[in-house]
């Protein structure tokens, strides 16, 4: 079964809710009867292009009997500009690949441009209530960076959510400080530090062995000077960790 590719970098986060399938399904497609080679049905708001690398989504987990009705309301409100930058709903074809498991038939994802903007995140939760898309379900919010890092909720909705919003009013965010901190750590770009070989050593460096020092750095031997050093890499070339 052909699947759409998944983005793998921070700069590609927006494409996680933009369809990569060349034959995008109409937003009005019933997710319960969609073709099996499509994992998602998408809808886009007027401001879809304003999303940032900090995009995140409200998650609504549903059994199939409720999914079509909920999605129709989310789709219409999204395209009318009443919710966030976009939304998507999983199809039956997606269920076989769902890391969350089989405890929910479908998930509706309602996206906001920046998970750090708590006022906008809450506005969208209120919009879901106003659209009658939710009445009694607790909403959970997750940044896409957390999803792309391979963090999923296991068997408990909201396990790694940074925000939740509760019925009947959906008028206040409950914030998980520890999960917010986790999300921000994940979203920070990893700095690359280059370690140059010692000036007295003109030789190139040997790729390290599997032996590591007490700090976890692999050990290797410089063929030019014969000394053994803990080595680090900038992604292409191995260098002595000491000296500049």
Short mmCIF file of C-alpha atoms in Angstrom, two decimals:
data_model
loop_
_atom_site.label_atom_id
_atom_site.label_comp_id
_atom_site.label_asym_id
_atom_site.label_seq_id
_atom_site.Cartn_x
_atom_site.Cartn_y
_atom_site.Cartn_z
CA UNK A 1 0.00 0.00 0.00
CA UNK A 2 1.47 3.35 -1.01
CA UNK A 3 1.93 5.81 1.85
CA UNK A 4 2.79 9.49 1.90
CA UNK A 5 6.28 10.39 3.07
CA UNK A 6 6.67 11.89 6.52
CA UNK A 7 8.78 15.01 7.14
CA UNK A 8 11.93 14.55 9.17
CA UNK A 9 13.23 18.05 10.04
CA UNK A 10 12.03 21.12 11.92
CA UNK A 11 11.87 23.12 8.68
CA UNK A 12 9.44 20.59 7.20
CA UNK A 13 6.99 20.62 10.11
CA UNK A 14 4.36 22.52 8.19
CA UNK A 15 4.16 19.69 5.66
CA UNK A 16 2.90 17.39 8.40
CA UNK A 17 -0.58 18.80 7.94
CA UNK A 18 -0.17 19.78 4.28
CA UNK A 19 -1.00 16.70 2.16
CA UNK A 20 1.93 15.11 0.37
CA UNK A 21 -0.25 12.70 -1.59
CA UNK A 22 -0.47 13.87 -5.19
CA UNK A 23 -4.16 12.97 -5.35
CA UNK A 24 -5.52 14.91 -2.39
CA UNK A 25 -8.98 13.83 -1.34
CA UNK A 26 -11.71 16.48 -1.21
CA UNK A 27 -12.19 17.77 2.32
CA UNK A 28 -15.81 16.59 2.18
CA UNK A 29 -14.70 12.93 1.88
CA UNK A 30 -16.19 10.62 4.51
CA UNK A 31 -13.11 9.38 6.44
CA UNK A 32 -14.84 6.06 7.19
CA UNK A 33 -15.20 5.21 3.48
CA UNK A 34 -12.10 6.94 2.05
CA UNK A 35 -9.79 4.94 -0.27
CA UNK A 36 -7.33 2.75 1.63
CA UNK A 37 -4.27 4.33 -0.04
CA UNK A 38 -4.99 7.67 1.65
CA UNK A 39 -4.17 8.01 5.35
CA UNK A 40 -5.78 11.42 5.83
CA UNK A 41 -8.47 13.79 4.63
CA UNK A 42 -7.39 17.43 4.89
CA UNK A 43 -8.99 20.85 5.20
CA UNK A 44 -7.19 24.20 5.14
CA UNK A 45 -7.92 27.58 6.62
CA UNK A 46 -7.40 30.91 4.85
CA UNK A 47 -4.18 31.42 6.86
CA UNK A 48 -2.63 28.00 6.23
CA UNK A 49 0.60 29.58 4.99
CA UNK A 50 1.16 31.40 8.30
CA UNK A 51 2.04 28.22 10.24
CA UNK A 52 5.47 28.06 11.87
CA UNK A 53 7.91 25.31 12.89
CA UNK A 54 6.06 25.44 16.23
CA UNK A 55 2.80 24.20 14.71
CA UNK A 56 0.70 21.97 16.97
CA UNK A 57 -2.76 20.44 17.10
CA UNK A 58 -5.77 19.68 19.20
CA UNK A 59 -6.51 15.95 19.07
CA UNK A 60 -10.01 14.48 19.06
CA UNK A 61 -10.14 10.68 19.30
CA UNK A 62 -13.37 9.18 17.97
CA UNK A 63 -15.13 5.95 17.18
CA UNK A 64 -16.24 5.67 13.58
CA UNK A 65 -19.92 6.27 14.32
CA UNK A 66 -19.12 9.84 15.46
CA UNK A 67 -16.28 10.68 13.08
CA UNK A 68 -18.10 11.81 9.93
CA UNK A 69 -20.33 14.24 11.84
CA UNK A 70 -17.44 15.72 13.81
CA UNK A 71 -15.23 16.04 10.74
CA UNK A 72 -17.92 17.83 8.73
CA UNK A 73 -18.17 20.50 11.45
CA UNK A 74 -14.40 20.82 11.82
CA UNK A 75 -13.92 20.99 8.05
CA UNK A 76 -16.53 23.70 7.55
CA UNK A 77 -15.29 25.82 10.46
CA UNK A 78 -11.65 25.48 9.34
CA UNK A 79 -12.36 26.51 5.76
CA UNK A 80 -14.46 29.43 7.02
CA UNK A 81 -11.47 30.72 9.01
CA UNK A 82 -13.08 30.07 12.40
CA UNK A 83 -10.48 27.61 13.71
CA UNK A 84 -6.76 27.23 13.00
CA UNK A 85 -4.46 26.97 10.01
CA UNK A 86 -5.67 23.52 8.99
CA UNK A 87 -7.18 20.22 10.06
CA UNK A 88 -7.07 16.58 9.08
CA UNK A 89 -8.85 13.36 9.96
CA UNK A 90 -7.43 9.85 9.75
CA UNK A 91 -9.03 7.29 7.46
CA UNK A 92 -9.49 3.57 7.95
CA UNK A 93 -6.38 3.11 5.81
CA UNK A 94 -4.36 4.95 8.44
CA UNK A 95 -5.35 2.62 11.27
CA UNK A 96 -2.86 -0.10 10.30
CA UNK A 97 0.05 2.35 10.72
CA UNK A 98 -1.21 4.26 13.76
CA UNK A 99 1.44 4.26 16.54
CA UNK A 100 -1.24 5.17 19.10
CA UNK A 101 -2.88 1.77 18.76
CA UNK A 102 -6.36 0.47 18.11
CA UNK A 103 -8.22 2.06 21.03
CA UNK A 104 -9.64 4.78 18.77
CA UNK A 105 -10.95 4.38 15.21
CA UNK A 106 -10.07 7.87 14.04
CA UNK A 107 -8.29 11.00 15.18
CA UNK A 108 -9.14 14.56 14.13
CA UNK A 109 -6.20 16.98 14.28
CA UNK A 110 -7.00 20.69 14.43
CA UNK A 111 -3.86 22.77 13.87
CA UNK A 112 -2.73 26.12 15.22
CA UNK A 113 0.26 28.02 13.85
CA UNK A 114 2.31 28.22 17.08
CA UNK A 115 1.86 26.13 20.22
CA UNK A 116 3.51 28.88 22.28
CA UNK A 117 0.59 31.22 21.54
CA UNK A 118 -1.70 30.08 24.36
CA UNK A 119 -4.39 32.64 23.54
CA UNK A 120 -4.71 31.35 19.98
CA UNK A 121 -4.62 27.72 21.13
CA UNK A 122 -7.50 28.40 23.54
CA UNK A 123 -9.39 30.37 20.87
CA UNK A 124 -9.39 27.29 18.64
CA UNK A 125 -10.60 25.06 21.49
CA UNK A 126 -13.49 27.47 22.06
CA UNK A 127 -14.12 27.44 18.31
CA UNK A 128 -14.50 23.66 18.36
CA UNK A 129 -17.21 24.00 21.00
CA UNK A 130 -18.88 26.83 19.08
CA UNK A 131 -18.90 24.65 15.96
CA UNK A 132 -20.52 21.85 17.99
CA UNK A 133 -17.64 19.56 17.05
CA UNK A 134 -17.13 18.64 20.73
CA UNK A 135 -19.52 18.52 23.66
CA UNK A 136 -18.27 16.05 26.29
CA UNK A 137 -14.78 15.03 25.15
CA UNK A 138 -11.66 16.40 26.81
CA UNK A 139 -9.34 17.94 24.22
CA UNK A 140 -5.58 17.30 24.25
CA UNK A 141 -2.96 19.42 22.48
CA UNK A 142 0.37 18.21 21.14
CA UNK A 143 3.12 20.03 19.18
CA UNK A 144 4.07 18.43 15.88
CA UNK A 145 7.72 18.46 16.92
CA UNK A 146 6.84 15.96 19.64
CA UNK A 147 5.14 13.70 17.08
CA UNK A 148 8.09 13.90 14.69
CA UNK A 149 10.42 13.01 17.58
CA UNK A 150 8.51 9.74 17.89
CA UNK A 151 6.64 10.59 21.11
CA UNK A 152 3.14 9.13 21.21
CA UNK A 153 0.51 8.79 23.90
CA UNK A 154 0.61 5.01 24.16
CA UNK A 155 -2.74 3.86 25.52
CA UNK A 156 -3.81 7.01 27.36
CA UNK A 157 -5.05 10.10 25.55
CA UNK A 158 -3.22 13.19 26.77
CA UNK A 159 -0.26 11.30 28.24
CA UNK A 160 2.23 13.63 26.57
CA UNK A 161 -0.10 16.56 25.79
CA UNK A 162 1.14 20.02 26.74
CA UNK A 163 -2.40 21.42 27.08
CA UNK A 164 -5.84 20.03 27.75
CA UNK A 165 -9.24 21.68 27.68
CA UNK A 166 -12.30 20.32 29.42
CA UNK A 167 -16.07 20.27 28.88
CA UNK A 168 -18.58 21.69 29.12
CA UNK A 169 -17.23 25.20 28.56
CA UNK A 170 -13.79 24.64 27.00
CA UNK A 171 -12.79 28.05 28.29
CA UNK A 172 -9.53 27.36 30.14
CA UNK A 173 -6.23 25.65 29.33
CA UNK A 174 -4.82 23.09 31.71
CA UNK A 175 -1.05 23.23 31.21
CA UNK A 176 1.47 20.45 31.81
CA UNK A 177 4.66 22.36 32.65
CA UNK A 178 6.81 19.25 32.32
CA UNK A 179 5.45 18.41 28.87
CA UNK A 180 5.81 22.02 27.71
CA UNK A 181 9.47 21.91 28.81
CA UNK A 182 9.92 18.62 26.93
CA UNK A 183 8.39 20.09 23.77
CA UNK A 184 10.60 23.18 23.90
CA UNK A 185 13.70 21.02 24.36
CA UNK A 186 12.75 18.94 21.35
CA UNK A 187 12.15 22.05 19.25
CA UNK A 188 15.52 23.62 20.00
CA UNK A 189 17.90 23.13 17.06
CA UNK A 190 20.92 21.00 17.97
CA UNK A 191 24.11 23.09 17.72
CA UNK A 192 27.02 21.62 15.79
CA UNK A 193 30.43 22.08 17.39
CA UNK A 194 33.51 21.29 15.32
CA UNK A 195 36.57 19.97 17.14
CA UNK A 196 39.75 20.67 15.19
CA UNK A 197 42.88 18.52 15.32
CA UNK A 198 45.87 19.77 17.26
CA UNK A 199 48.13 22.15 15.36
CA UNK A 200 51.13 19.87 15.90
CA UNK A 201 49.35 17.01 14.17
CA UNK A 202 49.12 17.41 10.36
CA UNK A 203 47.44 14.10 9.74
CA UNK A 204 43.87 13.19 9.06
CA UNK A 205 41.94 11.29 11.70
CA UNK A 206 40.86 7.72 11.74
CA UNK A 207 37.19 6.88 12.23
CA UNK A 208 36.81 5.80 15.86
CA UNK A 209 36.30 2.30 17.13
CA UNK A 210 33.36 1.12 19.19
CA UNK A 211 35.38 1.65 22.40
CA UNK A 212 34.29 4.73 24.34
CA UNK A 213 35.75 6.89 27.10
CA UNK A 214 34.08 7.59 30.45
CA UNK A 215 32.05 10.43 28.89
CA UNK A 216 30.67 8.21 26.16
CA UNK A 217 32.85 9.64 23.37
CA UNK A 218 34.25 7.01 20.96
CA UNK A 219 38.01 6.52 21.01
CA UNK A 220 40.17 6.60 17.92
CA UNK A 221 43.84 6.83 16.95
CA UNK A 222 45.35 9.57 14.84
CA UNK A 223 47.49 7.84 12.18
CA UNK A 224 49.79 10.89 11.91
CA UNK A 225 50.78 11.34 15.54
CA UNK A 226 49.89 7.91 16.90
CA UNK A 227 48.02 9.28 19.88
CA UNK A 228 44.62 8.06 21.04
CA UNK A 229 41.94 10.65 21.69
CA UNK A 230 38.26 10.78 22.42
CA UNK A 231 36.74 11.90 19.12
CA UNK A 232 33.64 13.80 18.12
CA UNK A 233 32.15 14.42 14.71
CA UNK A 234 30.60 17.40 12.92
CA UNK A 235 28.70 14.97 10.74
CA UNK A 236 31.42 14.41 8.18
CA UNK A 237 34.95 14.51 9.67
CA UNK A 238 36.23 13.14 12.96
CA UNK A 239 38.35 15.47 15.13
CA UNK A 240 40.37 15.44 18.31
CA UNK A 241 38.24 16.73 21.19
CA UNK A 242 41.22 18.68 22.58
CA UNK A 243 43.22 21.42 20.93
CA UNK A 244 42.09 24.02 18.43
#
